[in-house]
Coordinates of C-alpha atoms (C1' of nucleotides) in Angstrom, one line a residue:
Chain A
M1 CA 88.6 159.5 120.8
A2 CA 86.0 156.7 120.7
F3 CA 84.5 158.3 117.6
S4 CA 86.3 158.9 114.4
S5 CA 87.7 162.3 114.8
D6 CA 85.9 163.6 111.7
I7 CA 82.7 163.3 113.6
L8 CA 83.6 166.2 115.9
R9 CA 85.1 168.4 113.3
G10 CA 82.9 171.4 112.8
H11 CA 81.4 170.9 116.3
T12 CA 84.4 171.4 118.5
E13 CA 84.2 175.2 118.4
T14 CA 80.4 175.1 119.1
V15 CA 80.9 172.9 122.1
I16 CA 83.7 175.1 123.5
L17 CA 81.5 178.2 123.0
K18 CA 78.6 176.5 124.8
I19 CA 80.8 175.8 127.8
L20 CA 82.3 179.3 127.9
L21 CA 78.7 180.7 127.8
E22 CA 78.3 179.4 131.3
K23 CA 81.6 180.6 132.7
D24 CA 85.2 181.4 131.9
S25 CA 87.3 178.3 131.7
Y26 CA 90.6 176.8 130.5
G27 CA 91.8 174.1 128.2
Y28 CA 92.3 171.2 130.6
E29 CA 89.0 171.8 132.4
I30 CA 87.0 172.0 129.2
T31 CA 88.6 168.8 127.9
K32 CA 87.6 167.0 131.1
R33 CA 84.2 168.5 131.1
I34 CA 83.5 167.3 127.6
L35 CA 84.9 163.8 128.4
D36 CA 82.6 163.6 131.4
D37 CA 79.5 165.0 129.7
S38 CA 80.0 162.6 126.7
E39 CA 80.1 159.5 128.8
G40 CA 83.8 159.1 128.0
L41 CA 83.2 159.0 124.3
I42 CA 84.7 162.4 123.3
D43 CA 88.3 162.8 124.3
I44 CA 89.5 165.9 122.6
K45 CA 93.3 165.9 122.2
D46 CA 95.5 168.7 123.8
A47 CA 96.7 169.8 120.4
T48 CA 93.1 170.1 119.1
I49 CA 91.8 172.3 121.9
Y50 CA 94.8 174.6 122.0
T51 CA 94.9 175.1 118.3
A52 CA 91.1 175.7 118.4
F53 CA 91.7 178.4 121.1
R54 CA 94.3 180.1 118.9
R55 CA 91.9 180.1 115.9
M56 CA 89.0 181.4 118.0
E57 CA 91.1 184.1 119.5
L58 CA 92.2 185.3 116.1
D59 CA 88.5 185.3 115.1
A60 CA 87.7 187.3 118.2
L61 CA 85.2 184.7 119.4
I62 CA 87.1 184.5 122.7
L63 CA 89.4 186.6 124.9
T64 CA 92.2 185.1 127.0
Y65 CA 94.0 186.0 130.3
W66 CA 96.4 184.1 132.6
G67 CA 95.0 182.8 135.9
D68 CA 97.1 183.4 139.0
G69 CA 98.4 179.8 139.0
I70 CA 98.4 179.4 142.7
G71 CA 98.6 175.8 143.8
G72 CA 99.5 174.2 140.5
A73 CA 100.5 174.7 136.9
R74 CA 99.6 178.1 135.4
R75 CA 96.2 178.3 133.7
R76 CA 95.2 180.3 130.7
Y77 CA 91.5 181.3 131.0
Y78 CA 89.2 182.0 128.1
S79 CA 86.1 184.2 128.0
I80 CA 83.5 184.4 125.3
T81 CA 83.0 187.6 123.4
D82 CA 79.7 189.0 121.9
K83 CA 80.9 187.8 118.5
G84 CA 81.4 184.4 120.1
K85 CA 77.9 184.5 121.6
N86 CA 76.4 185.3 118.2
L87 CA 78.3 182.6 116.5
Y88 CA 77.1 180.1 119.1
K89 CA 73.5 181.1 118.3
D90 CA 74.1 180.5 114.6
K91 CA 75.8 177.2 115.2
L92 CA 73.0 176.0 117.5
D93 CA 70.4 176.8 114.8
E94 CA 72.6 175.0 112.3
W95 CA 72.9 172.0 114.6
L96 CA 69.1 171.7 114.9
D97 CA 68.9 171.6 111.1
I98 CA 71.7 169.1 110.7
D99 CA 70.3 166.9 113.4
R100 CA 66.9 166.7 111.8
I101 CA 68.4 166.1 108.3
L102 CA 71.1 163.6 109.3
N103 CA 68.6 161.6 111.2
R104 CA 66.5 161.4 108.0
L105 CA 69.5 160.5 105.9
I106 CA 71.2 158.0 108.1
R107 CA 68.5 156.1 110.0
K108 CA 66.5 153.3 108.5
Q109 CA 63.1 154.4 107.4
K110 CA 60.1 152.2 107.7
Chain B
M1 CA 76.8 173.5 100.7
A2 CA 74.6 175.5 103.0
F3 CA 76.5 174.0 105.9
S4 CA 80.1 174.3 106.7
S5 CA 81.6 171.3 104.9
D6 CA 83.1 170.0 108.1
I7 CA 79.7 169.1 109.3
L8 CA 79.2 166.3 106.8
R9 CA 82.7 165.0 107.2
G10 CA 82.6 161.6 108.7
H11 CA 79.0 161.1 107.6
T12 CA 79.3 161.2 103.8
E13 CA 80.2 157.5 103.6
T14 CA 77.4 156.6 106.0
V15 CA 74.8 158.5 103.9
I16 CA 76.1 156.9 100.7
L17 CA 76.0 153.4 102.2
K18 CA 72.4 154.0 103.5
I19 CA 71.3 154.9 99.9
L20 CA 73.0 151.9 98.4
L21 CA 71.3 149.7 100.9
E22 CA 68.1 150.4 99.1
K23 CA 69.3 149.9 95.6
D24 CA 72.4 150.3 93.3
S25 CA 72.9 153.8 92.2
Y26 CA 75.4 156.2 90.7
G27 CA 77.2 159.5 91.7
Y28 CA 74.9 162.0 90.0
E29 CA 71.7 160.3 91.3
I30 CA 73.0 160.0 94.8
T31 CA 74.0 163.7 94.9
K32 CA 70.6 164.8 93.7
R33 CA 68.9 162.4 96.2
I34 CA 70.8 163.9 99.1
L35 CA 70.1 167.4 97.9
D36 CA 66.4 166.6 97.8
D37 CA 66.2 164.7 101.1
S38 CA 68.1 167.4 102.9
E39 CA 65.7 170.2 101.8
G40 CA 68.5 171.6 99.6
L41 CA 70.9 172.0 102.5
I42 CA 73.4 169.3 101.6
D43 CA 74.9 169.8 98.2
I44 CA 77.8 167.3 98.0
K45 CA 80.4 168.4 95.4
D46 CA 81.3 166.2 92.5
A47 CA 84.9 165.8 93.6
T48 CA 83.7 164.8 97.1
I49 CA 81.4 162.0 96.0
Y50 CA 83.8 160.6 93.4
T51 CA 86.8 160.5 95.7
A52 CA 84.5 158.9 98.4
F53 CA 83.6 156.2 95.9
R54 CA 87.3 155.5 95.2
R55 CA 88.1 155.2 98.9
M56 CA 85.1 153.0 99.5
E57 CA 85.9 150.8 96.6
L58 CA 89.5 150.4 97.9
D59 CA 88.0 149.5 101.3
A60 CA 85.7 146.9 99.6
L61 CA 82.6 148.6 101.0
I62 CA 81.2 148.9 97.5
L63 CA 81.5 147.3 94.1
T64 CA 81.2 149.1 90.8
Y65 CA 80.1 148.4 87.2
W66 CA 79.3 150.5 84.2
G67 CA 75.7 151.0 83.2
D68 CA 74.8 150.5 79.5
G69 CA 74.7 154.3 78.9
I70 CA 71.7 154.1 76.6
G71 CA 70.1 157.5 76.1
G72 CA 72.7 159.8 77.7
A73 CA 76.1 160.0 79.4
R74 CA 77.6 156.8 80.7
R75 CA 76.9 155.9 84.3
R76 CA 79.1 154.1 86.8
Y77 CA 76.9 152.2 89.2
Y78 CA 77.8 151.2 92.7
S79 CA 76.6 148.3 94.8
I80 CA 77.1 147.8 98.5
T81 CA 79.0 144.7 99.7
D82 CA 78.5 142.7 102.9
K83 CA 81.4 144.6 104.4
G84 CA 79.7 147.8 103.5
K85 CA 76.4 146.6 105.1
N86 CA 78.3 145.8 108.3
L87 CA 80.0 149.2 108.3
Y88 CA 76.7 150.9 107.8
K89 CA 75.3 149.1 110.9
D90 CA 78.3 150.3 113.0
K91 CA 78.0 153.8 111.7
L92 CA 74.3 153.9 112.4
D93 CA 75.0 152.9 116.0
E94 CA 77.7 155.4 116.2
W95 CA 75.4 158.1 115.0
L96 CA 72.8 157.3 117.6
D97 CA 75.4 157.9 120.3
I98 CA 76.8 161.0 118.7
D99 CA 73.3 162.4 118.2
R100 CA 72.5 162.0 121.9
I101 CA 75.8 163.4 123.1
L102 CA 76.0 166.3 120.8
N103 CA 72.5 167.3 121.7
R104 CA 73.6 167.3 125.3
L105 CA 76.8 169.3 124.6
I106 CA 75.4 171.9 122.1
R107 CA 71.9 172.7 123.2
K108 CA 71.1 175.1 126.0
Q109 CA 70.1 173.3 129.1
K110 CA 67.5 174.5 131.4
Chain C
dA1 C1' 114.7 161.1 148.3
dT2 C1' 112.9 159.8 144.2
dT3 C1' 109.5 158.3 141.1
dA4 C1' 105.0 158.2 139.2
dT5 C1' 100.8 160.6 138.4
dA6 C1' 97.7 164.4 137.7
dT7 C1' 97.5 169.0 136.4
dA8 C1' 98.4 172.4 132.6
dT9 C1' 100.0 174.5 128.2
dA10 C1' 102.3 174.6 123.6
dT11 C1' 104.1 173.8 118.8
dA12 C1' 105.8 171.3 114.4
dA13 C1' 104.8 167.8 111.1
dA14 C1' 101.8 164.6 109.3
dC15 C1' 97.2 163.0 107.9
dA16 C1' 92.8 162.8 105.7
dG17 C1' 88.5 164.2 103.8
dA18 C1' 86.4 168.3 101.4
dT19 C1' 86.7 172.1 98.1
dT20 C1' 88.1 174.7 94.0
dA21 C1' 89.2 174.6 89.5
dC22 C1' 89.5 172.3 85.4
dA23 C1' 88.6 168.8 81.8
dT24 C1' 85.8 165.6 79.0
dA25 C1' 81.6 163.8 76.8
dC26 C1' 76.5 162.7 75.4
dG27 C1' 71.6 164.1 74.2
dC28 C1' 68.0 167.4 73.7
dG29 C1' 65.5 171.7 72.9
dG30 C1' 65.4 176.1 70.7
Chain D
dC1 C1' 75.0 175.0 66.7
dC2 C1' 74.7 176.5 71.1
dG3 C1' 73.4 176.2 75.8
dC4 C1' 71.9 173.2 79.4
dG5 C1' 71.3 169.2 82.1
dT6 C1' 73.3 164.9 82.7
dA7 C1' 77.5 162.3 84.1
dT8 C1' 82.3 161.3 85.5
dG9 C1' 87.1 162.3 86.7
dT10 C1' 91.8 164.3 88.5
dA11 C1' 95.3 167.7 90.5
dA12 C1' 96.2 171.2 93.7
dT13 C1' 94.8 173.3 97.8
dC14 C1' 92.5 174.0 102.3
dT15 C1' 91.6 173.1 107.0
dG16 C1' 90.8 170.9 111.4
dT17 C1' 92.6 166.8 113.9
dT18 C1' 96.2 163.8 115.4
dT19 C1' 100.9 162.2 116.7
dA20 C1' 104.9 163.3 118.7
dT21 C1' 107.5 166.0 121.5
dA22 C1' 108.6 169.5 125.0
dT23 C1' 108.1 172.0 129.4
dA24 C1' 106.6 172.8 134.3
dT25 C1' 104.3 172.4 139.0
dA26 C1' 102.1 169.8 143.0
dT27 C1' 101.0 165.7 145.3
dA28 C1' 100.9 160.7 146.5
dA29 C1' 103.4 156.5 146.7
dT30 C1' 107.6 153.7 147.5

DNA sequence: ATTATATATATAAACAGATTACATACGCGG
DNA sequence: CCGCGTATGTAATCTGTTTATATATATAAT
């Protein structure tokens, strides 16, 4: 992780939910996608993403099923639930607030 | 805290450094200032700010001295060091990156 | 043939910053 | 004199991330 890992804390789930909103996906693909979309700055660790999946599944934010695994290692796919979609909406709103406020608190004012 | 407390994690020090950049201050005042500037959304807990001070003093980001305490409870003032100023600059740059990237990762794209 | 690399998932133990709960103490208004 | 706002502090706990380790398949390189 190019950033201190604390920076992502609290946003990891939101980012995963956002990706699953588009289409079902799996751990490895999501990790690569985030690395790509973040210009290489956010490199979520295996353990982080898989423990996040466990947590989110327990919270009924996502559902899981095994892919057929043809042509490579087996994949466990995840799909967002209605509860997950609602949480994403809340987290998005929260982010818009945080973004505005942190910009005010952190940036130098003139 | 109106936000999940994980949201602030990793930014608490940066916000404190930013405030100390303007003038020396103390825990209670900084907490109130952040509550004010954040429209009441960021209510840093006592334990959080005082443990942050300890950490930052150990890291030589800040210096501390007792206020004279005239007219009320004693105050412990904090002052930012050169090391603290440099860290603030780094954290500000980091925030500019994070802000751009998280907006891309979290917001709905058209 | 075998070795390295990319793909893919998983768990236990350790780490670190934030919270909860508790404790202390001063000054002021009613 | 009692409550409230001001002001600081610590111990125990919580929680998400990391480090370390393990397993397994397919493909490219030597």
